[in-house]
Amino acid sequence: METIKTIDYEEEMGQDYVDYAMSVITERALPDVKDGLKPVQRRIIYSLSELTKSDSPHRKCARIVGDTMGKYHPHGDSSIYEGLVNLAQNWKLPIPLVDPHGNFGDLSGSGAAAMRYTEARISKYAEEGLKDLKYCEFMPNFDGTEEEPVHIPFLVPNMLTSGATGIAVGMATNIPTHNLEEVADAEIAYLDNPNISTEELLEIVKGPDFATGGIINSDRETLLQIYETGLGKIKVRGKVEIRDAGRGRRSICVTEIPFTMIGSTEKFLNTVADLTRQGKLPAVVDIADRGDKDGECLAIDVKKGTTDEEIEKILNLLYKKAGLEDTYSVNMNCIYNKKPEVMGLRRILQTYTEYKWEVYTAKYERLLADQKDVREVKSGLLEAVDVIDLIIEILRGSSTTKEAKECLMYGKTDDIKFRYKGSIDDAKQLHFTEKQTDAILAMRLQKLIGLEVDILMKELEEAEKKIAKYEKLLKSQAAMKKQMIGDIEELKKKYAIPRKSKIENLGEVVVEKEKVVATEETILLDRFFYIKSAPRAVFEKNPDTVRKFDINVMSTDRVAIFDNEGMVHIIKVSDILKKQNKKDKKFRITDKGIQIFEFCGMSHTADVVAMMNVADMTEDKNLVFVTVEGKAKRASAALFDTTRKTAQAIKANVVYVGYEDEYVVAETENGYSIKVRSDELPVQGKGAGGVALISLRRGDHVVSAISGGNEAEFGGMKLSDMKAVKRGGKGNKKGK
């Protein structure tokens, strides 16, 4: 029998979206604070550890990706391979977690070769983090056929040393990498003093440490605020050397790029080239990427005789305009107990250390149990050596293994045939444990040799020492803390590397603005949409120059173009001058000009109805719009002083745009005209369609309009000869 369930569609969709969002947040995009890894990264490393060792041959990446996808991460091979590549690139991670072999891309942005060509194995550092994995929690994989680790127990907070970047649903993460030695020292400091302040931690962790090096341009207060809250912005800057380029020239050589420039070095060089072509870097004579195996070198050669002061100005322009200094937004958002949380430095150390205590407790509880088993077995074997003749007699007199075991464990002698009757009483005194009994039954006779007995005694003594050590660690927090610190110190000795990124407070980059000398210009626009700017004095000497519109401007002004489709387009006069005054070409007023479409987004089907100087479009002036459909509106001219190149001015097709005067006059295709006082039109906003100016007859439409005073002329007659009426009338036929 069918059961029909009624659900609220909106509520169901909302819950489904929340479920999806949380899945992306917790299962894909954000790292877990306990090991600093996203699920795909954790699965790659675990799969690698099953396939390889740090000293074993590299394995094909296609095999690694296949194993990871088939066993643990069924979300497509491309995301797995991308994650594998990122874990191997030493310009992204100061200490990579994967040891690559083959083409894994480069710093300039070249991608890795296909997975069938590249090879990899687990790195020594990642292998170090997996040492205690067997003592950690595991969970079933996606289909329940395998088990995978819940976390990987790195000895220091991997989220800080390896960093993370990810975009989830409604949130993101951007955690910078840090120096291993500094992070290790911070963890030790936190273990010694859980009440340590962020300010004290900042004495240890100086700030981010990027694999590309460079300079972090930040003051202490900014870094303190970032590490307190987990949010903030820092400036990252490339490191530069001034080198001798030969022939008396010098070269500005970028030896370390900012982390944000990874994959964009070619774009940087192209930007420098563009700035040079624009005349903003006149001293630059050559640009090249001269990087080699010995290091990065984005070289910018300057003219012979360029002074230090001029080089400083070039550098400031490169910092400001070419991306040699950029902003890195820190967002230390991570997963803690299956929920996203933005954490500061102290909070990260706190949550990681809680996990570390869990791992160490589980580890030494397991080791203690193992050594107790060893003690049990070794002591049983030593006891067995003392009564070996009796044991041999029991074994020879037993019909089954079960009979022998019951005799050794419980002293049961009923079913055993003893050679000597006196042995029965001795056998009844036996009380070996099951583990001891199994070990005795498996014991080889060579264990009876004197030296072998000595080895058993030493093994028992060693087990007793380990048991004492492990019990002390589990009972004493101080002892456990000392063990943790010792392990961290050992890790530092093996893997710590010098800091790559310098931290300096260099302040804001100041670029002196070019002094622009404003010149008087006239903008000319013809009916074929060619626009040009002529010096006003030249135009006045050539008043017969062909044009549809002309307006006087300054070279620093902007021009507003209104088209018949209701759009306004803003063009800088300086842009027109740059385009027409190309190198080695002197502008002449007889030149055709440049098509207006190169400066704005005007449709090729539109026509220009007005051109104005934006500088004149002030709040105290209104513009009048008249549409083809017989509507009109007034609007403040200042509304159309926009930073956008193209914007909507009115939701209609227009025949006229002009400054407001006393009257508005319109004429239709069928010869009807109307004169209305301008103040009868309401002042409306940008985009509004206007109100009725003239009531059109069927099939008719407005073809021309004007706003003017009584002295103005329209259609061959003065406005004073026309009678003003209320807006919305049908108008009068010409001559009536």
XYZ file of C-alpha atoms in Angstrom, residues 52-523:
472
model
C 55.505 3.850 -0.958
C 58.131 4.763 1.583
C 60.386 7.810 1.556
C 63.352 5.611 0.505
C 61.460 3.341 -1.886
C 61.179 3.895 -5.673
C 58.665 6.478 -6.884
C 55.311 5.159 -8.117
C 53.280 6.344 -11.097
C 50.877 9.110 -10.108
C 48.129 7.414 -12.109
C 48.459 4.426 -9.760
C 48.401 6.667 -6.677
C 45.348 8.542 -7.948
C 43.602 5.289 -8.850
C 44.216 3.759 -5.426
C 43.047 6.923 -3.660
C 39.894 7.170 -5.749
C 39.044 3.481 -5.583
C 39.596 3.084 -1.870
C 38.963 6.409 -0.181
C 37.932 9.410 -2.346
C 35.324 8.681 -5.044
C 35.088 12.262 -6.342
C 36.992 12.139 -9.628
C 40.631 11.774 -10.571
C 41.265 15.428 -11.508
C 40.693 16.752 -7.987
C 42.916 14.008 -6.533
C 45.754 14.656 -8.976
C 45.495 18.401 -8.438
C 45.738 17.835 -4.681
C 48.722 15.520 -5.163
C 50.520 18.103 -7.328
C 49.901 20.907 -4.822
C 51.341 18.794 -1.996
C 54.506 18.267 -4.058
C 55.242 21.825 -5.259
C 58.045 23.338 -3.186
C 57.113 26.886 -4.233
C 53.767 26.464 -2.456
C 54.837 24.441 0.594
C 58.106 25.195 2.438
C 58.301 21.475 3.317
C 56.337 19.420 0.736
C 54.389 16.375 1.916
C 54.915 14.548 -1.381
C 58.279 13.817 -3.020
C 57.769 14.364 -6.790
C 59.583 12.921 -9.787
C 58.923 14.384 -13.221
C 57.250 17.542 -14.468
C 55.098 18.952 -11.662
C 54.780 22.424 -13.197
C 56.724 25.517 -12.213
C 56.434 28.789 -10.378
C 55.535 30.733 -13.537
C 52.245 28.846 -13.821
C 53.041 25.973 -16.194
C 50.871 22.996 -15.264
C 52.064 19.532 -14.299
C 52.360 16.806 -16.904
C 49.568 14.235 -17.114
C 49.450 11.731 -14.258
C 50.519 8.906 -16.562
C 53.923 10.594 -16.978
C 54.707 11.734 -13.432
C 55.759 9.771 -10.359
C 55.731 10.409 -6.623
C 56.360 8.937 -3.205
C 55.687 10.064 0.325
C 58.145 12.671 1.636
C 60.300 12.035 4.695
C 58.517 14.795 6.594
C 55.047 13.347 5.889
C 56.331 9.887 6.796
C 57.458 11.329 10.132
C 53.890 12.495 10.730
C 52.562 8.981 10.081
C 54.741 7.227 12.669
C 52.014 7.198 15.320
C 49.148 6.581 12.888
C 48.525 3.045 14.175
C 47.579 4.503 17.572
C 44.979 6.851 16.073
C 41.291 6.544 15.286
C 40.186 5.024 11.973
C 36.790 5.072 10.269
C 35.158 3.078 7.443
C 35.667 4.378 3.921
C 32.787 5.388 1.644
C 31.650 1.805 0.945
C 32.751 0.137 4.184
C 35.344 -2.108 2.529
C 38.414 -0.266 3.828
C 39.395 1.864 6.798
C 40.964 5.314 6.646
C 42.428 7.566 9.368
C 40.229 10.269 10.878
C 43.348 12.453 11.298
C 47.077 12.180 10.657
C 49.097 12.823 13.856
C 51.756 15.364 12.834
C 54.127 16.321 15.662
C 53.450 20.064 15.174
C 50.353 21.927 13.899
C 50.493 21.123 10.183
C 47.761 23.676 9.478
C 50.293 26.399 10.265
C 53.325 24.847 8.557
C 51.519 23.807 5.342
C 48.782 26.469 5.208
C 45.562 26.027 3.234
C 43.393 27.679 0.590
C 39.804 26.767 -0.198
C 36.401 28.102 -1.193
C 33.321 26.498 0.352
C 29.653 27.529 0.269
C 29.282 30.944 1.857
C 32.778 30.873 3.335
C 36.432 30.416 2.439
C 39.822 29.815 4.016
C 43.230 31.318 3.313
C 45.836 30.204 5.833
C 49.450 31.236 5.122
C 52.350 28.843 5.578
C 54.690 29.316 8.575
C 58.238 28.364 9.467
C 58.482 24.852 10.965
C 61.013 25.810 13.642
C 58.921 28.774 14.803
C 55.729 26.694 14.917
C 57.537 23.949 16.829
C 58.875 26.475 19.356
C 55.376 27.968 19.712
C 53.946 24.509 20.429
C 56.640 23.911 23.058
C 55.900 27.318 24.601
C 52.192 26.475 24.748
C 52.907 23.083 26.342
C 55.017 24.838 28.991
C 52.452 27.586 29.564
C 48.848 27.071 28.324
C 48.066 30.640 29.471
C 50.634 32.177 27.123
C 49.301 35.282 25.355
C 49.142 35.907 21.609
C 51.578 38.775 22.069
C 54.105 36.408 23.666
C 53.538 33.844 20.895
C 54.242 36.573 18.345
C 57.749 36.805 19.747
C 58.208 33.195 18.597
C 56.090 33.007 15.423
C 57.264 36.162 13.682
C 54.578 35.919 10.999
C 53.856 33.911 7.831
C 56.776 32.322 5.997
C 56.087 31.741 2.314
C 57.922 29.193 0.192
C 58.630 31.922 -2.390
C 60.314 34.093 0.243
C 59.815 37.791 -0.406
C 59.054 40.466 2.152
C 56.004 40.739 4.411
C 55.390 44.456 4.670
C 53.483 44.743 7.940
C 53.696 46.317 11.364
C 53.487 44.373 14.606
C 50.009 45.706 15.461
C 48.547 44.335 12.218
C 50.127 40.911 12.772
C 48.937 40.872 16.392
C 45.379 41.616 15.277
C 45.564 38.827 12.645
C 46.856 36.246 15.119
C 44.308 37.318 17.730
C 41.276 37.039 15.438
C 42.411 34.797 12.579
C 41.420 37.499 10.077
C 43.253 40.379 8.447
C 45.342 41.586 5.542
C 49.079 41.797 5.019
C 51.161 43.223 2.208
C 53.529 40.812 0.477
C 56.356 42.228 -1.594
C 58.943 40.751 -3.927
C 62.632 40.906 -3.076
C 64.763 42.936 -5.466
C 68.487 43.210 -6.200
C 70.156 45.873 -8.335
C 72.735 44.132 -10.522
C 75.245 45.155 -13.148
C 73.818 44.395 -16.618
C 77.019 45.264 -18.513
C 77.878 48.211 -20.791
C 77.347 50.611 -17.924
C 73.702 49.615 -17.472
C 72.029 48.268 -14.357
C 69.260 45.728 -13.932
C 66.420 45.577 -11.415
C 66.291 41.852 -10.682
C 63.311 40.344 -8.835
C 64.937 37.397 -7.041
C 61.962 36.420 -4.857
C 58.379 37.027 -5.943
C 55.467 37.673 -3.566
C 53.431 34.525 -2.858
C 50.428 36.071 -4.645
C 52.409 36.208 -7.918
C 52.698 32.422 -8.243
C 51.547 31.571 -11.763
C 51.594 35.243 -12.805
C 55.232 36.053 -13.538
C 54.491 36.372 -17.260
C 51.617 38.732 -16.483
C 53.995 40.802 -14.325
C 56.478 41.158 -17.196
C 53.661 42.039 -19.622
C 52.406 44.716 -17.229
C 55.909 46.177 -16.994
C 56.042 46.194 -20.803
C 52.671 47.982 -20.984
C 53.803 50.610 -18.463
C 56.941 51.139 -20.539
C 54.922 51.562 -23.747
C 52.669 54.065 -21.972
C 55.721 56.146 -21.138
C 55.444 55.612 -17.385
C 58.795 53.782 -17.235
C 60.939 55.773 -19.701
C 64.217 54.494 -18.224
C 63.416 50.811 -18.928
C 65.189 49.386 -22.006
C 64.774 45.610 -21.653
C 62.536 43.111 -19.827
C 63.290 39.388 -19.525
C 62.829 36.303 -17.381
C 66.408 35.226 -16.660
C 65.555 32.658 -13.997
C 67.559 29.433 -13.972
C 68.293 26.481 -11.682
C 70.132 28.844 -9.334
C 67.071 30.985 -8.685
C 64.452 33.419 -9.932
C 65.442 36.567 -11.840
C 62.776 38.705 -13.474
C 65.121 41.290 -14.964
C 64.210 44.879 -15.850
C 67.201 46.638 -17.425
C 67.410 50.432 -17.216
C 69.281 53.017 -19.290
C 72.865 53.898 -18.683
C 73.097 56.753 -16.198
C 69.771 56.013 -14.436
C 70.138 57.353 -10.898
C 69.300 55.554 -7.642
C 66.433 57.978 -7.153
C 64.986 57.111 -10.584
C 65.337 53.380 -9.835
C 63.474 53.953 -6.562
C 60.622 55.590 -8.499
C 60.540 52.640 -10.930
C 60.364 50.201 -8.011
C 57.490 52.114 -6.416
C 55.579 51.933 -9.696
C 56.271 48.184 -9.937
C 54.995 47.716 -6.368
C 51.877 49.782 -6.994
C 50.927 49.003 -10.600
C 52.547 45.688 -11.581
C 51.753 43.482 -8.574
C 55.283 43.334 -7.142
C 53.534 44.209 -3.883
C 50.112 42.726 -3.280
C 47.603 42.120 -0.512
C 47.287 38.677 1.065
C 44.012 38.222 2.939
C 44.419 35.960 5.953
C 41.347 33.915 6.895
C 42.243 31.090 9.291
C 38.960 29.246 8.891
C 39.110 25.524 9.675
C 37.114 22.532 10.879
C 36.997 21.723 14.585
C 34.732 18.901 15.758
C 32.962 18.882 12.364
C 32.115 22.603 12.495
C 33.826 25.569 10.799
C 35.596 28.043 13.077
C 37.902 31.003 12.442
C 40.808 30.638 14.872
C 43.612 32.835 16.110
C 47.107 31.496 16.765
C 46.562 30.622 20.429
C 43.261 28.882 19.676
C 44.929 26.777 16.966
C 47.655 25.681 19.389
C 45.047 24.951 22.071
C 42.859 22.708 19.889
C 45.868 20.989 18.321
C 47.418 20.315 21.748
C 44.168 18.783 23.017
C 44.360 16.363 20.086
C 48.059 15.748 20.735
C 47.303 14.662 24.329
C 44.688 12.232 22.994
C 47.190 10.727 20.534
C 49.993 10.388 23.087
C 47.671 8.896 25.694
C 46.348 6.312 23.210
C 49.901 5.582 22.018
C 51.388 4.899 25.437
C 48.339 2.973 26.636
C 48.810 0.675 23.633
C 52.572 0.427 24.153
C 52.069 -0.318 27.849
C 49.593 -3.087 27.045
C 52.004 -4.527 24.456
C 54.918 -4.555 26.921
C 52.777 -6.150 29.603
C 52.058 -8.905 27.102
C 55.806 -9.242 26.469
C 56.484 -9.426 30.209
C 53.788 -12.042 30.631
C 55.187 -14.227 27.861
C 58.876 -13.858 28.769
C 58.321 -14.536 32.464
C 56.244 -17.605 31.516
C 59.027 -18.922 29.280
C 61.593 -18.449 32.043
C 59.358 -20.330 34.480
C 58.935 -23.057 31.873
C 62.712 -23.468 31.568
C 62.899 -24.257 35.283
C 60.345 -27.103 34.934
C 61.120 -28.104 31.371
C 61.397 -31.836 32.225
C 57.881 -31.809 33.692
C 56.547 -29.924 30.676
C 58.116 -32.426 28.282
C 56.564 -35.275 30.283
C 53.152 -33.568 30.100
C 53.459 -33.067 26.355
C 54.504 -36.684 25.775
C 51.664 -37.977 27.934
C 48.948 -35.835 26.273
C 46.761 -37.163 23.515
C 45.680 -33.689 22.286
C 46.895 -30.104 22.455
C 43.805 -29.261 24.468
C 44.807 -31.742 27.202
C 48.317 -30.291 27.354
C 47.011 -26.698 27.543
C 44.512 -27.510 30.313
C 47.255 -29.143 32.334
C 49.651 -26.213 31.925
C 46.960 -23.613 32.677
C 44.765 -25.282 35.328
C 46.791 -28.303 36.569
C 44.329 -30.874 35.101
C 46.098 -34.250 35.022
C 43.217 -36.753 34.626
C 43.733 -37.548 30.935
C 47.533 -37.407 30.863
C 49.829 -40.439 31.155
C 52.782 -39.528 33.358
C 55.969 -41.583 33.311
C 56.633 -40.818 36.964
C 53.825 -40.771 39.525
C 55.544 -38.031 41.498
C 55.140 -35.732 38.526
C 51.324 -35.670 38.932
C 51.472 -33.542 42.092
C 53.983 -31.177 40.458
C 51.762 -30.841 37.361
C 48.743 -29.925 39.504
C 50.663 -26.874 40.737
C 51.068 -25.385 37.243
C 49.155 -22.149 36.501
C 50.500 -20.616 33.298
C 48.324 -18.034 31.529
C 46.905 -18.732 28.091
C 49.462 -16.468 26.394
C 52.283 -18.135 28.327
C 50.930 -21.566 27.448
C 50.756 -20.746 23.743
C 54.328 -19.423 23.888
C 55.524 -22.589 25.707
C 53.859 -24.854 23.159
C 55.498 -22.875 20.360
C 58.913 -22.784 22.091
C 61.827 -24.436 20.303
C 64.275 -26.580 22.224
C 67.135 -24.204 21.430
C 65.620 -21.839 24.005
C 67.028 -24.215 26.646
C 70.592 -23.247 25.744
C 72.189 -21.096 28.457
C 72.760 -18.062 26.180
C 69.149 -18.157 25.001
C 67.984 -18.132 28.602
C 70.161 -15.062 29.239
C 68.531 -13.328 26.243
C 65.073 -14.110 27.653
C 66.085 -12.585 30.982
C 67.396 -9.425 29.266
C 64.206 -9.124 27.208
C 62.179 -9.410 30.408
C 64.277 -6.722 32.080
C 63.835 -4.448 29.026
C 60.068 -4.986 29.094
C 59.998 -4.114 32.824
C 61.887 -0.871 32.112
C 59.501 0.091 29.316
C 56.477 -0.713 31.468
C 57.833 1.525 34.217
C 58.478 4.315 31.685
C 55.048 4.091 30.061
C 53.240 3.946 33.412
C 55.132 7.043 34.512
C 54.192 8.878 31.298
C 50.514 7.986 31.699
C 50.421 8.928 35.367
C 52.471 12.149 35.151
C 51.499 15.072 32.896
C 54.936 16.589 33.437
C 56.638 13.413 32.194
C 54.318 13.194 29.175
C 54.911 16.864 28.365
C 58.672 16.290 28.528
C 58.302 13.389 26.083
C 56.263 15.552 23.675
C 58.835 18.343 23.796
C 61.658 15.855 23.203
C 59.887 14.501 20.111
C 59.347 18.033 18.781
C 62.996 18.946 19.353
C 64.023 15.820 17.433
C 61.727 16.838 14.546
C 63.278 20.323 14.497
C 66.775 18.885 14.210
C 65.750 16.830 11.188
C 63.521 19.167 9.204
C 63.805 22.802 10.370
C 64.860 25.211 7.601
C 65.794 28.904 7.809
C 62.996 31.452 7.450
C 62.508 32.501 3.814
C 60.210 35.537 4.124
C 61.535 38.660 5.808
C 59.174 40.746 7.921
C 59.705 44.481 7.669
C 57.472 47.490 8.208
C 58.202 49.381 4.980
C 55.016 51.465 5.015
C 52.819 52.438 2.089
C 54.228 52.741 -1.407
C 54.083 56.323 -2.629
C 53.876 56.922 -6.367
C 54.154 60.527 -7.405
C 51.286 61.458 -9.670
C 52.245 62.791 -13.037
C 51.714 66.505 -13.326
C 49.107 66.840 -16.036
C 48.975 70.146 -17.902
C 45.382 70.716 -18.969
C 44.958 71.975 -22.525
C 41.918 73.462 -24.271
C 40.384 70.964 -26.669
C 37.332 70.604 -28.899
C 35.732 67.173 -29.236
